[in-house]
Short mmCIF file of C-alpha atoms in Angstrom, two decimals:
data_model
loop_
_atom_site.label_atom_id
_atom_site.label_comp_id
_atom_site.label_asym_id
_atom_site.label_seq_id
_atom_site.Cartn_x
_atom_site.Cartn_y
_atom_site.Cartn_z
CA UNK A 1314 -7.26 -43.28 -21.50
CA UNK A 1315 -10.19 -45.38 -22.62
CA UNK A 1316 -12.68 -43.79 -24.95
CA UNK A 1317 -16.35 -44.18 -24.11
CA UNK A 1318 -17.29 -43.60 -27.74
CA UNK A 1319 -15.94 -42.82 -31.19
CA UNK A 1320 -17.03 -39.65 -32.94
CA UNK A 1321 -18.01 -39.04 -36.54
CA UNK A 1322 -18.48 -35.53 -37.91
CA UNK A 1323 -21.15 -35.21 -40.57
CA UNK A 1324 -20.29 -32.95 -43.50
CA UNK A 1325 -21.87 -29.83 -42.02
CA UNK A 1326 -20.09 -30.25 -38.66
CA UNK A 1327 -16.77 -30.84 -40.42
CA UNK A 1328 -17.24 -27.77 -42.63
CA UNK A 1329 -18.21 -25.69 -39.59
CA UNK A 1330 -14.97 -26.64 -37.80
CA UNK A 1331 -12.97 -25.86 -40.94
CA UNK A 1332 -14.58 -22.42 -41.20
CA UNK A 1333 -13.35 -21.37 -37.76
CA UNK A 1334 -10.03 -19.84 -36.81
CA UNK A 1335 -7.57 -22.70 -36.25
CA UNK A 1336 -7.14 -21.96 -32.52
CA UNK A 1337 -10.90 -22.06 -32.01
CA UNK A 1338 -11.43 -25.33 -33.89
CA UNK A 1339 -8.44 -26.89 -32.08
CA UNK A 1340 -9.97 -25.95 -28.71
CA UNK A 1341 -13.31 -27.47 -29.71
CA UNK A 1342 -11.61 -30.68 -30.87
CA UNK A 1343 -9.56 -30.78 -27.64
CA UNK A 1344 -12.79 -30.64 -25.61
CA UNK A 1345 -14.44 -33.28 -27.81
CA UNK A 1346 -11.48 -35.62 -27.17
CA UNK A 1347 -11.74 -34.94 -23.42
CA UNK A 1348 -15.47 -35.74 -23.53
CA UNK A 1349 -14.69 -39.09 -25.17
CA UNK A 1350 -12.87 -40.29 -22.06
CA UNK A 1351 -14.43 -38.28 -19.23
CA UNK A 1352 -18.09 -37.96 -18.28
CA UNK A 1353 -18.34 -34.19 -17.81
CA UNK A 1354 -21.59 -32.26 -18.46
CA UNK A 1355 -19.52 -29.10 -18.93
CA UNK A 1356 -18.16 -30.74 -22.09
CA UNK A 1357 -20.95 -33.04 -23.30
CA UNK A 1358 -24.54 -32.56 -22.19
CA UNK A 1359 -27.92 -34.06 -23.01
CA UNK A 1360 -30.43 -31.57 -24.50
CA UNK A 1361 -33.37 -33.82 -25.43
CA UNK A 1362 -34.03 -37.56 -25.44
CA UNK A 1363 -32.01 -37.89 -28.65
CA UNK A 1364 -29.81 -34.79 -29.00
CA UNK A 1365 -26.65 -33.91 -27.07
CA UNK A 1366 -24.24 -31.00 -27.29
CA UNK A 1367 -20.47 -30.71 -27.15
CA UNK A 1368 -19.78 -27.50 -25.26
CA UNK A 1369 -16.76 -25.20 -25.61
CA UNK A 1370 -16.30 -21.76 -24.15
CA UNK A 1371 -13.35 -20.06 -25.82
CA UNK A 1372 -12.45 -16.38 -25.89
CA UNK A 1373 -15.93 -15.40 -24.75
CA UNK A 1374 -17.74 -17.46 -27.41
CA UNK A 1375 -19.97 -20.40 -26.57
CA UNK A 1376 -19.42 -22.97 -29.31
CA UNK A 1377 -21.81 -25.86 -29.65
CA UNK A 1378 -21.65 -29.00 -31.76
CA UNK A 1379 -24.90 -30.92 -31.66
CA UNK A 1380 -24.77 -34.68 -31.80
CA UNK A 1381 -26.64 -37.96 -31.29
CA UNK A 1382 -25.73 -41.53 -30.35
CA UNK A 1383 -25.57 -44.54 -32.67
CA UNK A 1384 -25.48 -47.69 -30.57
CA UNK A 1385 -26.62 -50.08 -33.30
CA UNK A 1386 -23.36 -52.06 -33.23
CA UNK A 1387 -22.68 -53.95 -30.04
CA UNK A 1388 -18.92 -53.63 -30.51
CA UNK A 1389 -18.77 -49.88 -31.07
CA UNK A 1390 -20.55 -46.83 -29.72
CA UNK A 1391 -20.61 -43.83 -32.03
CA UNK A 1392 -21.52 -40.22 -31.45
CA UNK A 1393 -22.47 -38.44 -34.65
CA UNK A 1394 -21.94 -34.68 -34.69
CA UNK A 1395 -24.44 -32.98 -36.97
CA UNK A 1396 -23.50 -29.30 -37.04
CA UNK A 1397 -22.11 -26.42 -35.03
CA UNK A 1398 -22.96 -22.87 -34.10
CA UNK A 1399 -22.13 -20.11 -31.64
CA UNK A 1400 -24.70 -19.97 -28.87
CA UNK A 1401 -25.83 -16.40 -28.22
CA UNK A 1402 -28.56 -16.93 -25.62
CA UNK A 1403 -28.98 -19.03 -22.50
CA UNK A 1404 -31.06 -21.71 -24.22
CA UNK A 1405 -30.09 -23.69 -27.32
CA UNK A 1406 -32.46 -22.46 -30.07
CA UNK A 1407 -35.23 -24.89 -30.99
CA UNK A 1408 -34.38 -24.59 -34.69
CA UNK A 1409 -30.84 -25.91 -34.00
CA UNK A 1410 -32.24 -28.90 -32.10
CA UNK A 1411 -34.76 -29.53 -34.89
CA UNK A 1412 -31.95 -29.40 -37.45
CA UNK A 1413 -30.00 -32.04 -35.48
CA UNK A 1414 -33.10 -34.24 -35.13
CA UNK A 1415 -33.72 -34.02 -38.88
CA UNK A 1416 -30.12 -35.03 -39.63
CA UNK A 1417 -30.41 -37.88 -37.12
CA UNK A 1418 -33.50 -39.27 -38.90
CA UNK A 1419 -31.77 -39.00 -42.27
CA UNK A 1420 -28.62 -40.72 -40.90
CA UNK A 1421 -30.58 -43.74 -39.66
CA UNK A 1422 -32.71 -43.89 -42.86
CA UNK A 1423 -29.55 -43.88 -45.00
CA UNK A 1424 -27.93 -46.46 -42.73
CA UNK A 1425 -30.91 -48.83 -42.95
CA UNK A 1426 -30.68 -48.75 -46.78
CA UNK A 1427 -27.11 -50.07 -46.75
#
């Protein structure tokens, strides 16, 4: 299957996945891989103009990995995952979205310096 994008996990997202039980992190990664090749809002959904979420429901827990797009290279589309958390209410908390937006700004600032 063709991938619509490549994914990069920032340090905090990577550490979050490592902190989970192996079965849980494997399920999240399985859904991320599915989202790369299939447009499914149950797996990957837009939250704001800039921030998206990878969605996984596993054993009653709603896992979320927040992410943003980097389309600066014409040959490659990247999705950058900033961090993860377990969603405990119907709406994604504003502080989680703000955290992802802050990491997005820092990512592009760092990238422009290179």
